[in-house]
Every structure is written in C-alpha cells, then in structure tokens.
Tab-separated table of C-alpha atoms in Angstrom:
chain	number	residue	atom	x	y	z
A	1	MET	CA	-51.013	-77.953	-190.634
A	2	HIS	CA	-48.146	-80.248	-189.598
A	3	ARG	CA	-46.025	-77.210	-188.733
A	4	LEU	CA	-48.796	-75.673	-186.612
A	5	ILE	CA	-49.259	-78.940	-184.711
A	6	GLU	CA	-45.509	-79.039	-184.076
A	7	ILE	CA	-45.567	-75.439	-182.805
A	8	PHE	CA	-48.373	-76.306	-180.396
A	9	LEU	CA	-46.674	-79.466	-179.089
A	10	VAL	CA	-43.348	-77.719	-178.493
A	11	SER	CA	-44.900	-74.648	-176.867
A	12	PHE	CA	-47.202	-76.845	-174.756
A	13	LYS	CA	-44.203	-78.832	-173.525
A	14	LEU	CA	-42.500	-75.550	-172.604
A	15	GLY	CA	-45.687	-74.447	-170.849
A	16	LEU	CA	-45.592	-77.615	-168.755
A	17	THR	CA	-41.894	-77.428	-167.856
A	18	SER	CA	-40.828	-73.756	-167.829
A	19	PHE	CA	-40.529	-72.998	-164.133
A	20	GLY	CA	-38.650	-70.040	-162.693
A	21	GLY	CA	-40.206	-66.878	-164.081
A	22	PRO	CA	-39.762	-64.749	-167.222
A	23	VAL	CA	-35.967	-64.816	-167.458
A	24	ALA	CA	-35.863	-68.551	-166.868
A	25	HIS	CA	-38.358	-68.908	-169.720
A	26	LEU	CA	-35.869	-67.233	-172.051
A	27	GLY	CA	-33.394	-69.913	-171.023
A	28	TYR	CA	-35.854	-72.692	-171.775
A	29	PHE	CA	-36.716	-71.082	-175.125
A	30	TYR	CA	-33.032	-70.823	-175.979
A	31	GLU	CA	-32.493	-74.510	-175.246
A	32	GLU	CA	-35.544	-75.614	-177.229
A	33	TYR	CA	-35.931	-73.203	-180.125
A	34	VAL	CA	-32.277	-72.286	-180.765
A	35	LYS	CA	-30.221	-75.296	-179.709
A	36	ARG	CA	-32.581	-78.247	-180.255
A	37	LYS	CA	-35.109	-77.255	-182.902
A	38	LYS	CA	-32.930	-74.641	-184.637
A	39	TRP	CA	-36.026	-72.706	-185.668
A	40	ILE	CA	-34.120	-69.452	-185.137
A	41	ASP	CA	-30.385	-68.691	-184.927
A	42	GLU	CA	-28.678	-67.162	-181.898
A	43	LYS	CA	-28.360	-63.700	-183.428
A	44	ALA	CA	-32.018	-63.546	-184.443
A	45	TYR	CA	-33.061	-64.883	-181.029
A	46	ALA	CA	-31.020	-62.231	-179.242
A	47	ASP	CA	-32.518	-59.533	-181.485
A	48	LEU	CA	-36.017	-60.797	-180.711
A	49	VAL	CA	-35.324	-60.838	-176.961
A	50	ALA	CA	-33.942	-57.297	-177.203
A	51	LEU	CA	-37.077	-56.066	-178.975
A	52	CYS	CA	-39.422	-57.696	-176.454
A	53	GLN	CA	-37.460	-56.128	-173.579
A	54	PHE	CA	-38.379	-52.721	-175.046
A	55	LEU	CA	-42.078	-53.519	-175.471
A	56	PRO	CA	-44.625	-53.414	-172.641
A	57	GLY	CA	-46.172	-56.700	-171.610
A	58	PRO	CA	-44.882	-60.201	-170.795
A	59	ALA	CA	-41.485	-60.270	-172.545
A	60	SER	CA	-40.955	-64.031	-172.443
A	61	SER	CA	-44.441	-64.752	-173.797
A	62	GLN	CA	-43.873	-62.192	-176.542
A	63	VAL	CA	-40.627	-63.941	-177.489
A	64	GLY	CA	-42.601	-67.192	-177.743
A	65	MET	CA	-45.272	-65.484	-179.861
A	66	GLY	CA	-42.558	-64.002	-182.061
A	67	ILE	CA	-40.969	-67.386	-182.680
A	68	GLY	CA	-44.409	-68.806	-183.452
A	69	LEU	CA	-44.949	-65.920	-185.890
A	70	ILE	CA	-41.628	-66.613	-187.605
A	71	ARG	CA	-42.301	-70.336	-187.784
A	72	GLY	CA	-45.980	-70.372	-188.747
A	73	GLY	CA	-47.281	-66.866	-189.421
A	74	VAL	CA	-50.078	-65.266	-187.389
A	75	ALA	CA	-51.664	-68.675	-186.764
A	76	GLY	CA	-48.302	-69.875	-185.421
A	77	ALA	CA	-48.137	-66.906	-183.025
A	78	ILE	CA	-51.624	-67.665	-181.699
A	79	ILE	CA	-50.907	-71.371	-181.318
A	80	SER	CA	-47.577	-70.691	-179.614
A	81	PHE	CA	-49.370	-68.430	-177.124
A	82	VAL	CA	-52.103	-71.000	-176.470
A	83	GLY	CA	-49.645	-73.867	-176.004
A	84	PHE	CA	-47.365	-71.974	-173.628
A	85	THR	CA	-50.183	-70.402	-171.605
A	86	LEU	CA	-52.691	-73.259	-171.381
A	87	PRO	CA	-51.036	-75.401	-168.640
A	88	SER	CA	-50.610	-72.592	-166.121
A	89	SER	CA	-54.043	-71.145	-166.935
A	90	ILE	CA	-55.749	-74.472	-166.217
A	91	ALA	CA	-53.724	-74.904	-163.023
A	92	LEU	CA	-54.630	-71.434	-161.756
A	93	ILE	CA	-58.311	-71.862	-162.548
A	94	LEU	CA	-58.187	-74.982	-160.372
A	95	PHE	CA	-56.304	-73.047	-157.682
A	96	ALA	CA	-59.037	-70.426	-157.660
A	97	ILE	CA	-61.833	-73.009	-157.558
A	98	LEU	CA	-60.195	-74.885	-154.691
A	99	ALA	CA	-59.509	-71.557	-152.945
A	100	THR	CA	-55.956	-72.689	-152.169
A	101	GLN	CA	-57.143	-75.460	-149.831
A	102	PHE	CA	-53.997	-77.440	-150.603
A	103	ASP	CA	-50.656	-75.692	-150.038
A	104	VAL	CA	-48.217	-76.877	-152.719
A	105	VAL	CA	-46.184	-73.667	-152.877
A	106	GLU	CA	-43.769	-74.970	-150.218
A	107	ALA	CA	-43.652	-78.543	-151.536
A	108	GLY	CA	-40.216	-80.111	-152.010
A	109	PHE	CA	-40.595	-80.700	-155.721
A	110	ILE	CA	-41.273	-76.969	-156.220
A	111	HIS	CA	-37.902	-76.201	-154.614
A	112	GLY	CA	-36.298	-78.738	-156.921
A	113	LEU	CA	-37.830	-76.962	-159.911
A	114	LYS	CA	-36.395	-73.658	-158.699
A	115	LEU	CA	-32.957	-75.302	-158.813
A	116	VAL	CA	-33.700	-76.430	-162.366
A	117	ALA	CA	-34.304	-72.788	-163.271
A	118	VAL	CA	-30.825	-71.916	-161.943
A	119	ALA	CA	-29.255	-74.543	-164.216
A	120	ILE	CA	-31.315	-73.609	-167.278
A	121	VAL	CA	-30.620	-69.875	-167.043
A	122	ALA	CA	-26.918	-70.426	-166.281
A	123	ASP	CA	-26.605	-72.524	-169.429
A	124	ALA	CA	-28.434	-69.899	-171.499
A	125	VAL	CA	-26.235	-67.097	-170.164
A	126	LEU	CA	-23.081	-69.082	-170.910
A	127	GLY	CA	-24.237	-70.061	-174.391
A	128	MET	CA	-25.357	-66.571	-175.390
A	129	GLY	CA	-22.322	-64.958	-173.752
A	130	MET	CA	-19.915	-67.094	-175.795
A	131	LYS	CA	-21.609	-65.827	-178.970
A	132	LEU	CA	-22.654	-62.283	-178.133
A	133	ALA	CA	-20.271	-60.958	-175.454
A	134	THR	CA	-16.868	-61.896	-176.870
A	135	GLY	CA	-14.002	-59.415	-177.027
A	136	VAL	CA	-13.147	-56.532	-174.731
A	137	LYS	CA	-15.764	-54.061	-176.013
A	138	ARG	CA	-18.673	-56.491	-175.915
A	139	MET	CA	-17.573	-57.754	-172.505
A	140	THR	CA	-17.455	-54.163	-171.258
A	141	LEU	CA	-21.005	-53.537	-172.448
A	142	MET	CA	-22.152	-56.769	-170.822
A	143	LEU	CA	-20.549	-55.747	-167.503
A	144	LEU	CA	-22.078	-52.247	-167.687
A	145	ALA	CA	-25.503	-53.782	-168.266
A	146	LEU	CA	-24.986	-56.180	-165.369
A	147	ALA	CA	-24.011	-53.324	-163.051
A	148	GLY	CA	-26.863	-51.103	-164.205
A	149	VAL	CA	-29.577	-53.689	-163.638
A	150	LEU	CA	-28.197	-54.831	-160.274
A	151	LEU	CA	-27.631	-51.337	-158.878
A	152	ILE	CA	-30.698	-49.536	-160.284
A	153	THR	CA	-33.939	-51.131	-159.127
A	154	HIS	CA	-36.350	-49.032	-161.207
A	155	PRO	CA	-38.566	-51.152	-163.547
A	156	LEU	CA	-37.342	-49.165	-166.569
A	157	ALA	CA	-33.673	-49.784	-165.750
A	158	GLN	CA	-33.509	-52.584	-168.311
A	159	VAL	CA	-34.780	-50.332	-171.082
A	160	GLY	CA	-32.274	-47.605	-170.133
A	161	VAL	CA	-29.407	-50.096	-170.060
A	162	LEU	CA	-30.281	-51.417	-173.514
A	163	LEU	CA	-30.531	-47.897	-174.956
A	164	LEU	CA	-27.155	-46.905	-173.491
A	165	ALA	CA	-25.482	-50.097	-174.729
A	166	GLY	CA	-26.880	-49.541	-178.216
A	167	LEU	CA	-25.664	-45.922	-178.239
A	168	LEU	CA	-22.139	-46.879	-177.146
A	169	ALA	CA	-21.990	-49.677	-179.704
A	170	PHE	CA	-23.003	-47.294	-182.494
A	171	PHE	CA	-19.786	-45.348	-181.919
A	172	TRP	CA	-17.536	-48.259	-180.890
A	173	PHE	CA	-18.229	-50.670	-183.768
A	174	LYS	CA	-17.984	-48.481	-186.867
A	175	GLU	CA	-16.018	-51.146	-188.735
A	176	GLU	CA	-18.236	-54.015	-187.679
A	177	THR	CA	-21.878	-54.917	-188.204
A	178	GLU	CA	-24.146	-57.836	-187.392
A	179	THR	CA	-27.228	-57.661	-189.556
A	180	GLY	CA	-28.332	-61.313	-189.263
A	181	GLY	CA	-30.444	-63.339	-191.656
A	182	SER	CA	-34.080	-62.798	-192.526
A	183	LEU	CA	-36.681	-63.819	-189.952
A	184	SER	CA	-39.150	-64.731	-192.736
A	185	ILE	CA	-42.107	-63.044	-191.061
A	186	ARG	CA	-45.340	-63.471	-192.987
A	187	VAL	CA	-47.733	-60.756	-191.829
A	188	PRO	CA	-49.844	-58.762	-194.326
A	189	ARG	CA	-49.076	-55.051	-194.101
A	190	LEU	CA	-52.733	-54.159	-193.481
A	191	LEU	CA	-52.959	-56.648	-190.586
A	192	SER	CA	-49.773	-55.296	-189.044
A	193	ILE	CA	-51.018	-51.705	-189.169
A	194	THR	CA	-54.468	-52.748	-187.903
A	195	ALA	CA	-52.867	-54.473	-184.901
A	196	LEU	CA	-50.956	-51.320	-183.963
A	197	VAL	CA	-54.022	-49.095	-184.366
A	198	LEU	CA	-56.131	-51.488	-182.285
A	199	PHE	CA	-53.482	-51.563	-179.561
A	200	PHE	CA	-53.557	-47.780	-179.144
A	201	VAL	CA	-57.350	-47.456	-179.477
A	202	LEU	CA	-57.905	-50.039	-176.733
A	203	LEU	CA	-55.185	-48.424	-174.631
A	204	ALA	CA	-57.079	-45.121	-174.821
A	205	VAL	CA	-60.496	-46.632	-174.114
A	206	THR	CA	-59.918	-49.275	-171.428
A	207	PRO	CA	-58.893	-46.942	-168.551
A	208	PHE	CA	-62.258	-45.160	-168.892
A	209	LEU	CA	-64.139	-48.481	-169.059
A	210	ALA	CA	-62.317	-49.649	-165.925
A	211	GLN	CA	-63.592	-46.542	-164.101
A	212	ALA	CA	-67.132	-46.452	-165.504
A	213	THR	CA	-68.154	-50.124	-165.580
A	214	THR	CA	-68.462	-53.086	-163.237
A	215	GLY	CA	-68.206	-56.865	-163.422
A	216	THR	CA	-66.641	-58.604	-166.421
A	217	VAL	CA	-66.232	-55.457	-168.549
A	218	GLN	CA	-64.400	-53.699	-165.731
A	219	LEU	CA	-62.197	-56.734	-165.105
A	220	THR	CA	-61.319	-57.114	-168.804
A	221	SER	CA	-60.493	-53.405	-169.074
A	222	ILE	CA	-58.222	-53.523	-166.032
A	223	MET	CA	-56.370	-56.531	-167.422
A	224	TYR	CA	-55.844	-54.957	-170.839
A	225	SER	CA	-54.456	-51.787	-169.246
A	226	ALA	CA	-52.095	-53.885	-167.119
A	227	GLY	CA	-50.797	-55.765	-170.140
A	228	ALA	CA	-50.369	-52.568	-172.151
A	229	LEU	CA	-48.726	-50.343	-169.550
A	230	VAL	CA	-46.396	-52.600	-167.556
A	231	PHE	CA	-42.751	-53.059	-168.513
A	232	GLY	CA	-40.640	-55.787	-166.974
A	233	GLY	CA	-42.886	-58.834	-166.850
A	234	GLY	CA	-45.073	-60.574	-164.306
A	235	HIS	CA	-43.479	-59.376	-161.072
A	236	VAL	CA	-43.890	-55.730	-162.058
A	237	VAL	CA	-47.596	-56.183	-162.802
A	238	LEU	CA	-48.294	-57.108	-159.151
A	239	PRO	CA	-48.566	-53.553	-157.711
A	240	PHE	CA	-50.678	-52.383	-160.686
A	241	LEU	CA	-53.210	-55.176	-160.242
A	242	GLU	CA	-53.239	-54.898	-156.458
A	243	GLN	CA	-54.000	-51.188	-156.688
A	244	THR	CA	-56.892	-51.741	-159.094
A	245	LEU	CA	-58.436	-54.937	-157.657
A	246	VAL	CA	-57.925	-54.667	-153.867
A	247	PRO	CA	-60.101	-54.034	-151.899
A	248	GLY	CA	-62.799	-53.407	-154.506
A	249	LEU	CA	-63.013	-56.872	-156.101
A	250	MET	CA	-61.204	-59.075	-153.540
A	251	ASN	CA	-59.314	-58.935	-150.253
A	252	THR	CA	-55.549	-58.853	-149.858
A	253	ASP	CA	-55.210	-62.448	-148.620
A	254	THR	CA	-57.060	-63.843	-151.620
A	255	PHE	CA	-54.963	-61.706	-153.964
A	256	LEU	CA	-51.611	-62.755	-152.477
A	257	ALA	CA	-52.597	-66.427	-152.307
A	258	GLY	CA	-53.136	-66.371	-156.054
A	259	TYR	CA	-49.816	-64.642	-156.644
A	260	ALA	CA	-48.025	-67.344	-154.663
A	261	ALA	CA	-49.849	-70.017	-156.665
A	262	ALA	CA	-48.863	-68.331	-159.946
A	263	GLN	CA	-45.204	-68.620	-158.993
A	264	ALA	CA	-45.606	-72.301	-158.116
A	265	VAL	CA	-46.748	-73.354	-161.593
A	266	PRO	CA	-44.799	-73.342	-164.870
A	267	GLY	CA	-45.449	-70.932	-167.707
A	268	PRO	CA	-46.002	-67.163	-167.804
A	269	LEU	CA	-46.531	-65.280	-164.554
A	270	PHE	CA	-49.127	-63.122	-166.327
A	271	THR	CA	-51.537	-66.056	-165.934
A	272	PHE	CA	-51.961	-64.666	-162.428
A	273	ALA	CA	-54.770	-62.839	-164.261
A	274	THR	CA	-56.457	-66.201	-164.849
A	275	TYR	CA	-56.719	-66.763	-161.099
A	276	LEU	CA	-57.973	-63.229	-160.466
A	277	GLY	CA	-60.576	-63.442	-163.211
A	278	THR	CA	-61.841	-66.782	-161.900
A	279	ILE	CA	-62.181	-65.364	-158.388
A	280	VAL	CA	-64.185	-62.378	-159.690
A	281	SER	CA	-66.340	-63.948	-162.413
A	282	GLY	CA	-65.829	-67.713	-162.463
A	283	VAL	CA	-64.148	-69.746	-165.203
A	284	SER	CA	-65.410	-67.467	-167.989
A	285	GLY	CA	-63.946	-64.487	-166.127
A	286	GLY	CA	-60.632	-66.310	-165.848
A	287	ILE	CA	-60.533	-66.956	-169.585
A	288	LEU	CA	-61.463	-63.359	-170.455
A	289	ALA	CA	-58.924	-61.927	-168.010
A	290	THR	CA	-56.192	-64.107	-169.524
A	291	LEU	CA	-56.991	-63.051	-173.078
A	292	ALA	CA	-57.231	-59.388	-172.061
A	293	ILE	CA	-53.870	-59.185	-170.279
A	294	PHE	CA	-51.998	-60.952	-173.106
A	295	LEU	CA	-53.787	-59.154	-175.977
A	296	PRO	CA	-51.625	-55.981	-175.901
A	297	GLY	CA	-48.412	-58.006	-176.131
A	298	PHE	CA	-49.835	-60.045	-178.998
A	299	LEU	CA	-50.923	-56.952	-180.928
A	300	LEU	CA	-47.475	-55.405	-180.511
A	301	VAL	CA	-45.721	-58.549	-181.742
A	302	ILE	CA	-47.952	-58.683	-184.850
A	303	GLY	CA	-47.622	-54.943	-185.431
A	304	VAL	CA	-43.945	-54.350	-184.686
A	305	LEU	CA	-42.046	-57.526	-185.562
A	306	PRO	CA	-42.394	-57.291	-189.371
A	307	TYR	CA	-40.882	-53.776	-189.310
A	308	TRP	CA	-38.233	-54.891	-186.824
A	309	ASP	CA	-37.049	-57.506	-189.307
A	310	ARG	CA	-36.426	-54.774	-191.889
A	311	ILE	CA	-34.867	-52.349	-189.411
A	312	ARG	CA	-32.414	-54.858	-187.939
A	313	LYS	CA	-30.834	-55.425	-191.388
A	314	ASN	CA	-29.705	-51.795	-191.611
A	315	GLN	CA	-25.937	-51.516	-191.030
A	316	SER	CA	-26.244	-48.699	-188.472
A	317	VAL	CA	-28.915	-50.641	-186.613
A	318	GLY	CA	-26.657	-53.696	-186.854
A	319	ARG	CA	-23.959	-51.819	-184.934
A	320	ILE	CA	-26.477	-50.804	-182.291
A	321	LEU	CA	-27.664	-54.400	-181.958
A	322	ILE	CA	-24.133	-55.549	-181.181
A	323	GLY	CA	-24.335	-53.510	-177.986
A	324	VAL	CA	-27.957	-54.380	-177.253
A	325	ASN	CA	-27.255	-58.107	-177.573
A	326	ALA	CA	-24.216	-57.886	-175.295
A	327	ALA	CA	-26.379	-55.996	-172.790
A	328	VAL	CA	-29.065	-58.695	-172.975
A	329	VAL	CA	-26.436	-61.185	-171.753
A	330	GLY	CA	-25.692	-58.860	-168.830
A	331	ILE	CA	-29.406	-58.551	-168.014
A	332	LEU	CA	-29.799	-62.328	-168.053
A	333	LEU	CA	-26.745	-62.695	-165.825
A	334	ALA	CA	-28.178	-60.177	-163.354
A	335	ALA	CA	-31.460	-62.086	-163.252
A	336	LEU	CA	-29.571	-65.351	-162.779
A	337	TYR	CA	-28.222	-63.838	-159.569
A	338	ASP	CA	-31.386	-62.048	-158.438
A	339	PRO	CA	-34.066	-63.316	-158.162
A	340	ILE	CA	-33.256	-66.812	-159.469
A	341	PHE	CA	-30.076	-67.679	-157.521
A	342	THR	CA	-30.911	-65.688	-154.385
A	343	SER	CA	-34.387	-67.218	-154.053
A	344	SER	CA	-33.296	-70.793	-154.813
A	345	ILE	CA	-29.808	-71.451	-153.413
A	346	LYS	CA	-30.075	-71.584	-149.627
A	347	SER	CA	-27.538	-74.288	-148.772
A	348	GLY	CA	-24.575	-76.274	-150.051
A	349	LEU	CA	-26.940	-79.053	-151.115
A	350	ASP	CA	-28.963	-76.569	-153.184
A	351	PHE	CA	-25.820	-75.423	-154.973
A	352	LEU	CA	-24.615	-78.988	-155.521
A	353	ILE	CA	-27.926	-80.050	-157.103
A	354	ALA	CA	-28.148	-76.911	-159.262
A	355	PHE	CA	-24.561	-77.318	-160.473
A	356	GLY	CA	-25.126	-81.014	-161.161
A	357	LEU	CA	-28.207	-80.185	-163.235
A	358	PHE	CA	-26.205	-77.552	-165.109
A	359	CYS	CA	-23.501	-80.118	-165.923
A	360	LEU	CA	-26.112	-82.611	-167.126
A	361	LEU	CA	-27.519	-79.966	-169.430
A	362	ARG	CA	-24.295	-78.383	-170.691
A	363	PHE	CA	-21.816	-81.275	-170.793
A	364	TYR	CA	-23.903	-84.468	-170.761
A	365	LYS	CA	-26.342	-82.989	-173.329
A	366	GLN	CA	-29.491	-84.037	-171.467
A	367	SER	CA	-32.756	-82.466	-172.642
A	368	PRO	CA	-34.391	-79.642	-170.624
A	369	LEU	CA	-37.454	-81.861	-170.059
A	370	ARG	CA	-35.270	-84.563	-168.500
A	371	ILE	CA	-33.548	-81.941	-166.347
A	372	VAL	CA	-36.957	-80.732	-165.116
A	373	LEU	CA	-38.002	-84.277	-164.179
A	374	ILE	CA	-34.695	-84.988	-162.405
A	375	GLY	CA	-34.920	-81.692	-160.500
A	376	ALA	CA	-38.494	-82.386	-159.395
A	377	VAL	CA	-37.569	-85.866	-158.151
A	378	LEU	CA	-34.500	-84.619	-156.274
A	379	GLY	CA	-36.558	-81.843	-154.707
A	380	PHE	CA	-39.200	-84.356	-153.602
A	381	LEU	CA	-36.531	-86.625	-152.081
A	382	PHE	CA	-34.380	-84.044	-150.310
A	383	PHE	CA	-36.688	-81.143	-149.352
C-alpha cells in the first residue's frame, strides 16, 4: 500500500507540473523516475519509450503507466494513470463549465511554463544522448533520426525512423548487445492476453457504435476509436476528433477553445477529451470520454509490456534496441526544436530565461518542481 501511495503522489506531482506536451512529459519523467527516484534505469526507460512510440495512443501517458506497472503491478499502472491525468482533467472540466469565460491561455505565467519545457527537454536530451548516442555509429543513427523526423512531416515518420534505425543497428552492432536488466513486470498471463483480446474486440465494435448510436454511447465509442487508432500523441488526435465531433456535437469555435485550454494546462493532451465530453454530456460525459480515450493505451501496456520485457533480453533484439534508443534521442532532439523551441523562444529574453532554467536543472541540481515554480514566476513578472 505504501508503494501505491508513493506512485500516486509522484504521478500526481508530475500531473500538476508537466507542461509542454508529450515530449516534454518524457523529459519530466526522465528527471523524476530515472534520475531522482531511480525506479527504472536509463536503458530500461529508453526501451520503454521506444515501445510506446510504436504503440497507438498517448505515448507519454503509456510510459507513465508502464513505469507504474513496473513499480506496483496493474494497480500501480492504474494509479499512475489517475495521478498523472487527474489535474488536467479537473482543470478542463472547469474550463468546459465556465465556457472559457476567462482567457488564461495567453497569460504570462503560461509563457514562463513553456520556457520551463525547453529546459526540461534539453536536459533530458543531453542526459539520454550521453548514455545512448555515444560513438560514431550511434551518433550517426541519432542524426539520421533527427533528419527524418524534421524533414518528413507524416505522423508515422517516427515509427519509420525507429524501424530503420533498428534495422541498421542489427547489422552494425554484431559484436555488441545491450539487453538491460529485468523490468520485474508482474502481470498474470491470462490478464495480459485478455487485455489484448479486449483491445481488438473494442476496436472492431466501437466504429459501428459511433455510427449507429447517439449521446454518451456515441461519444464513448468515438473516444475509444481515437485512442486506439492515432499514432503520435495529442496533437495528432485533433483532426480525428474534429472530423467526428464537428459540426454534429459542437461548433468549431467551442472545439478549438477547448484545444487551446488543453495546451494551457499540465498533463496529457489527451485530456482534451475531458473537455469535449463535458461539453456534450456534462461532468459524467467528461469522465467517460477520458476513460474511453485512454483505455486502448492502457490495454496495450498491460497486454504488450510483459512480452516486451522478455523480447528485449534477446541478443538480436538487444542489437536492434541500440539503434532504436539512439533514434529516440534524435526524435526528442527534433521535438526540442519543433514544436517546443519554435513555439516558446521568441526573443533574447526567452532564450536567456530558458537557458538559465536549464543551468539550474543540469548544473545547480535544482528539482523539476522548483524549476516549474521559478519559470511560472518569471513568466508572470516579465510577460
């Protein structure tokens, strides 16, 4: 019980402070789970990130669920999800109820928190790069991944880059493997198989329910399909949801107002579904929409991660993971540039604050929570 309480408190703190979108979340997770708590080592963390990049759904939330699963079993995965998702869900329910009467999206402290995201992700990229992209071959794979993601804008570009990096590494690193330690995942085999079967059954059924039903059932079906079919995280889910909800269940202005609000709060961008559900069916609709859009990712984590732990120990797979992990660093570096850097750094003062926050984190060893508070205060004072 003590461990589950600890999982909730840590994930809840991350849910309150993780601004900046999915890739920034991976930076916050790295700082908290790898560097501070040491619940998972860098190699295992990189392997987990690589797996979640391949799976549909909210990758950063799935990484959090996976760490909760490793730390506390299935109950730990559920609690990790609840802790990380609860703050933004509550905030977006309130946004929906208030109908965006108060515009905080352009507030100064929000800009300060965007600069915090620059510092957090930069530190994560540097830390992971020093471990996973050393040497000429790994550096080459990292640069190829960086180029691929920046130059190819298709949502599946990340998956293609990871596959290519893994293939090249299989042939380049014949004398070298990185199998990593055990992730100690405690999931009964029957539960794991049941989760995978349920994922595919619901995936087959929900598109028909979305067409044939109305109200809460239709909304829940749409959200499950979105969570099960979208690769690349919260930003990619926007066109899918807009196509299915506008103009049938709401107008464009209401839809986009909620999307802006979702980016102004910490935590997973998939909680945009909470806002949409509240608009359509009140608070109960918001809760159901949230559970529905995250359920596919949860089922995949429970169903796939135990087998992934066995697969990653294979020597051939270990060679592939060398390339995949180097490519993950390149993907994070690309995201540090766009959208995090490009949407946050607009002036010399922006860069100065972001670099100062990075130095506080990397060299002065300040905690991510303290960095978030400092960034919010500086944003309030200067913007």
